[in-house]
């Protein structure tokens, strides 16, 4: 039986799904689960507000329940690919499969690559929401700072502008806030990871990759346990 | 113009609404806002799981938006009367009026009445969820412990059993965990507050009262500012 | 029986008492307690040092004991209206009535209006003292930063200078330290709250109002319990 | 080029290496790195004291440097398979490959499976050392408690006795300390994971599996980046 | 010029002063400062309440100012020998000499002798006050627990009863709360330190000794600097 | 019997040993222990990396064991004089004498002289390592910031350059990060302490002095106990 890990973009912007899908290529290996990236069609174009977050939690639960029902054990696990980890704990209740959030996994993975974690948010308004999440996770003391790009999810399509802002904000995190590892606070920036890493001379964590990596391990271990 | 504070029970159990409504009697004063307690008809009978929490967030947003639309400035503020503070931050985005959660206000108010806050949950399964909230609020260090009654929201109707468990759990919090103030971790236990306070010899905070109190002050100050 | 909440200025500067007295007007409502603002005549002109703090604790205890003795149950509660919360815990031992401090209530109230709390102190030398208090309260993780106006309590009389400094320091808290809610770290700045709120586009908490609001709720609930 | 992840047992007890080697079987997949488990021959029979920890740090560094030299890019990453994470940060300096510790990864992985992490140590004397590590990682607030089996690394060979103690200590963590996820605080207990999970009704994390899983993801991503 | 370190008992019970005076004998050395133990005659018989704490702060300030005036540079430093550190920060403002509190120094010194600090209070009612202090010091995470003897300061005169309670409470801290170092939360228990240390097999810190030791070093360094 | 406190420089640079040796002059008093400063000949010229730290732990253990063997009870205690506290916990296991680290004692001593501790590191690369230590100590909340001089241990010989950098970094800690006490994050800067103190108007802690002071007290008390 082929097992599939579903990586779900809770926003409806296919370009974001495509961006992290491409970033997951290295994690697609013969013996591992299939990795299928899905877009929540009924989601908003971007998750920018708390209302956006709440608007996708039940749809995510239903989507996961539907996949579970349709595929049974072949649906092996789920990643919620939005840096606000919408519905994470509700989805965990709704399925017995591993469910990972990219915010939690991005930060936890960064904690193995540096001592002071800098986070690059897309929008300033998300930072208090992320702060609540870091507090809930009990890791607020490891966050050097979170700074915003000040770009909309859609604006990220302008690669030059995005690069310029990423480098600028990354340098601020490194030089002013002493971050020694950077987390990209968004699901759609995989293509910039290696470039930014080289630019800053610091490890950069792409959180969808981080969560997918942790999910794959969980799936392999769970499958063996059956 | 008469201003109204809406205290909303996100579960559909009218008995819970009635219970906290009665507990709010002392806060109904001539010069203060009207206090109207509403039941979210589409909510589940009790908020016991994370899915229950998520199931009421958008309905709460819509309810608040509806009240805002219908009553304009006469709708002066909102209390979310469930100890999981469902949708708190989403509702805050949806209205410019004060919005208070009973979990946050219960704990914050307790912090002015003792140093080590003991929380009495209804069900054990809610405790990790509350733990995430206390972490998000940055007050986890003030929580002595949270212990469950192990009673369903509905079972709370059996007053003798409820009293016996409240006293037992309260004593454990006081004697084993050194709590010097107790928060009732549920919207529907107002009738037991004074009794438990006497029983334990410790201040007991009923969180719907706490949130309503803080909301009234915010409303009075906001009204004056207009 | 008419109940009175006493809001006590521990410094001897009547202008400060008058300033917060005016700010409490919206909280004076028909069914609520009378709110009487008192000045501790034997206090120093301003509470600027730890010695100033200590110099007023026993006088505050005696004042409260005197009011309790004189008025009995009609003396319904007390607010210590100095941002160092002098004598707060001693006064609590000395009376069975609710006793609230403006520092604790200012910060706790701000915690319901934003995630990162910025505090505006009058003088730099008070900041370490406030830091100890925030630590004792267990909320240090919620404080984005505290910055001083660098004005003496008396200098606050120059409204233009005060406004300029408030706006300047508020902007620093907002832009450099990412505060999304501001607490005025002094009893005497009520008149600037709404103006500063508009200036910064952030909620601003006047702590004497915050403490008075919380005290009123406590009094209403306590009275009902008798 | 075939890449290999080296999972190194810093103690010299081959039975421990064999135990975690067996536990890693599910993580050996066609497209993933080879996983080779090595025993540090010069290590002590078990890492029980801080001196034991220190005694293996330089040997671990030399071993990793030797593997790097011998295998070049084919040596793709390293896991230090001892719950004291000996030499973790020194090994990180000595190689550009991913280096993961089982203590950090065990706890971080557990943080995605429960809110209150219970840790089962082998010996009581290790608990303060682990406490320093959790502090250094900034996750002490997530640790419900750590309790010892009170068995020597060698005694773990007695499966019945080990099971009895694991169940007993696990129940204490669950029932007295409210842990909702358990981490096995030792490299050699993989064989008990599923059994204990069923016994307690809680997720149980085997830290060598957790670290190996995180290392595989890092290796796949790093390889792709070259 | 002979320099003197004044170790001041803020309560008026000479037996307490005598008890810690005897405990300081080992710290009286030829090249070190004279150590003179003083009793604050106007203090209460024991510092048991917050009001007791506040009642001695100004007298302590005046006493120190008097000693400074009388002895000039020969008054080389001060220790406040009460586990509530009454007036510590006010006295620091009142003199340029080193001022140490036994609570802060007891805990800080214990932090170099174990990872989890257990504190033995005299009375239960002091524990919330000490909790505020540990929070203000930012070391709450290092406190395993604080448990009370439940004996009055005066009752400590009954050595057998005191020993029995010390051993009992110490064992609870060690066995239930995993403390690996103990602080005696009172100025008057020096005579029991070594005995309790042997009884528990854990280091025991007598806080007046700890503070005096830190004060001597400060005095020697300050004197050299002049 | 004359007792000796050994203060050990884990790096091989005699000039560093000489520098802190000179700084300890005030702590050499007739009745106190002899203070002998030793250089670990096999150490690296400076402890700059984690590998440097690890490279000296076993040599430090052996050195201490050798001194214990050679001198018996006359070897009365040990200070590890490197701000990374290398081998601290291993050495503690290896001897029954007091063992103090200069990093822990520097910070703990500073915590009695100010509320926000600023640390001046020599090199930027040490800051994450120190951050782990402050976390392990549970005092991270008291650290205002740690900033680097950006000078090599050897470069510290250029007194003018060192002074200029110390003043510059100290001012940043004081003015930007609100530090009100400074710790010199290196064993070799004793000669600058008083000068920097005057320059900044803040207390400055030289950590070798701090640790030596705490060790002397421990030795005097231990000796008395025998």
XYZ file of C-alpha atoms in Angstrom, chain C:
226
model
C -25.611 52.190 52.663
C -23.450 54.009 50.200
C -20.208 52.259 49.531
C -17.061 54.177 48.703
C -13.983 53.124 46.790
C -10.988 55.088 47.962
C -8.357 55.829 45.349
C -5.310 56.963 47.208
C -2.470 58.994 45.798
C 0.549 58.053 47.917
C 2.347 61.214 46.946
C 1.400 64.569 48.349
C 0.955 66.388 45.054
C -2.702 67.330 44.861
C -2.382 68.045 41.137
C -1.676 64.379 40.543
C -4.714 63.378 42.557
C -6.793 65.889 40.656
C -5.504 64.561 37.348
C -6.519 60.980 37.998
C -9.690 62.053 39.743
C -10.797 63.715 36.523
C -9.855 60.592 34.595
C -12.167 58.513 36.794
C -15.272 60.501 35.923
C -16.564 57.888 33.462
C -16.367 55.213 36.159
C -18.636 57.142 38.517
C -22.016 55.624 37.783
C -25.283 55.463 39.718
C -25.195 51.870 40.903
C -21.472 51.750 41.432
C -19.528 52.760 44.497
C -18.721 56.372 45.187
C -15.161 57.005 44.115
C -13.252 59.278 46.406
C -9.723 60.304 45.592
C -7.463 60.992 48.525
C -3.991 62.420 48.800
C -1.549 61.022 51.322
C -0.509 64.342 52.840
C 2.569 62.870 54.479
C 3.842 61.332 51.220
C 6.712 62.853 49.246
C 5.845 65.152 46.319
C 6.497 62.266 43.949
C 7.405 58.584 44.314
C 10.703 58.495 42.514
C 12.982 56.293 44.578
C 12.636 53.004 46.421
C 12.939 55.053 49.602
C 9.948 57.093 48.496
C 8.092 53.815 48.025
C 8.985 52.555 51.475
C 8.223 55.899 53.073
C 4.555 55.610 52.231
C 3.781 51.965 52.943
C 3.001 52.297 56.652
C 1.159 55.594 56.179
C -0.957 53.878 53.539
C -1.670 50.988 55.888
C -2.664 53.411 58.624
C -4.783 55.463 56.262
C -6.656 52.374 55.109
C -7.067 51.094 58.652
C -8.373 54.510 59.618
C -10.882 54.555 56.788
C -11.950 51.020 57.616
C -12.432 51.971 61.240
C -14.261 55.170 60.470
C -16.539 53.887 57.738
C -16.842 50.183 58.345
C -18.458 48.332 55.490
C -19.114 51.634 53.724
C -15.415 51.726 52.939
C -15.718 49.187 50.185
C -12.292 48.997 48.577
C -8.981 50.683 47.909
C -6.796 51.540 44.962
C -3.155 52.439 45.517
C -2.657 55.005 42.781
C 1.092 54.972 42.227
C 2.774 52.935 39.504
C 5.150 51.378 42.030
C 2.214 49.779 43.870
C 3.690 50.840 47.242
C 2.507 48.837 50.192
C 0.096 46.838 48.082
C 0.587 43.538 49.863
C 0.767 45.117 53.303
C -2.494 46.964 52.767
C -4.059 43.714 51.605
C -3.193 42.176 54.939
C -4.605 45.152 56.790
C -8.106 45.031 55.381
C -10.557 42.437 54.151
C -11.721 44.766 51.369
C -10.438 44.551 47.783
C -7.114 46.357 47.311
C -5.784 46.911 43.817
C -2.546 48.433 42.587
C -2.410 50.522 39.471
C 0.768 48.943 38.190
C -0.554 45.404 38.375
C -3.961 46.379 36.989
C -2.489 48.593 34.281
C -0.344 45.786 32.954
C -2.989 43.068 33.370
C -5.562 45.198 31.580
C -3.102 45.932 28.788
C -2.587 42.192 28.393
C -6.183 42.003 27.139
C -5.597 44.711 24.541
C -2.330 43.704 22.906
C 0.380 41.076 22.951
C 3.465 43.202 23.540
C 3.056 45.735 26.315
C 5.059 48.938 26.158
C 5.358 50.956 29.345
C 6.101 54.669 29.541
C 7.871 55.502 32.788
C 8.319 59.003 34.046
C 11.910 58.565 35.134
C 14.606 56.141 34.089
C 15.475 55.315 37.670
C 12.068 53.714 38.208
C 12.532 51.160 35.453
C 14.570 48.590 37.412
C 12.031 48.843 40.246
C 9.191 48.243 37.808
C 11.180 45.363 36.330
C 11.258 43.701 39.742
C 7.502 44.149 40.003
C 6.826 42.660 36.562
C 9.040 39.743 37.553
C 7.170 39.295 40.818
C 3.917 39.339 38.845
C 5.296 36.722 36.463
C 4.512 38.799 33.375
C 7.968 39.988 32.363
C 7.683 38.045 29.101
C 4.792 40.241 28.043
C 6.678 43.528 28.439
C 8.075 44.692 25.104
C 10.056 47.448 26.795
C 9.752 50.237 29.320
C 11.147 53.607 28.337
C 11.322 56.821 30.335
C 9.891 60.229 29.541
C 12.717 61.720 31.496
C 10.370 64.234 33.074
C 9.826 64.816 36.765
C 6.332 64.290 38.194
C 6.114 68.028 38.576
C 7.304 68.784 35.042
C 4.328 66.858 33.755
C 2.431 70.097 34.248
C 3.937 71.414 31.000
C 1.424 69.836 28.660
C 3.208 70.579 25.417
C 6.488 69.142 26.540
C 4.727 66.143 27.996
C 2.828 65.506 24.799
C 5.955 65.717 22.704
C 7.792 63.260 24.911
C 4.805 60.889 25.167
C 4.493 60.749 21.405
C 8.200 60.292 20.937
C 8.564 57.530 23.519
C 5.330 55.883 22.381
C 6.599 55.746 18.817
C 9.839 54.167 19.951
C 7.917 51.520 21.871
C 5.716 50.880 18.850
C 8.322 50.981 16.106
C 11.521 49.740 17.722
C 10.120 47.445 20.393
C 6.961 46.317 18.554
C 4.631 47.236 21.399
C 1.007 46.939 20.355
C -0.473 48.350 23.552
C 0.879 51.104 25.812
C 0.601 51.541 29.584
C 1.102 54.956 31.096
C 3.493 54.231 33.953
C 2.240 56.960 36.255
C -0.941 57.906 38.068
C -1.181 61.429 36.705
C -1.420 61.170 32.922
C -5.104 60.375 32.431
C -5.673 63.526 30.414
C -3.288 62.310 27.736
C -4.690 58.831 27.230
C -7.100 59.418 24.388
C -4.811 61.854 22.661
C -1.897 59.431 22.760
C -4.111 56.585 21.614
C -5.026 58.548 18.524
C -1.464 59.715 17.991
C -0.018 56.198 18.059
C -2.915 54.219 16.659
C -2.541 51.826 19.583
C -4.637 51.237 22.705
C -3.306 53.186 25.677
C -4.100 52.098 29.222
C -4.325 54.630 32.022
C -3.582 52.477 35.055
C -5.657 54.314 37.640
C -8.676 53.816 35.426
C -7.729 50.165 34.971
C -7.377 49.540 38.703
C -10.502 51.475 39.535
C -12.451 49.465 37.001
C -11.263 46.196 38.468
C -11.953 47.448 41.989
C -15.520 48.443 41.153
C -16.277 44.936 39.878
C -14.786 43.401 42.995
C -16.835 45.692 45.215
C -20.070 44.944 43.412
C -19.452 41.209 43.685
C -18.353 41.374 47.319
C -21.311 43.479 48.328
C -23.654 40.994 46.719
C -21.983 38.188 48.619
C -22.758 39.768 51.970
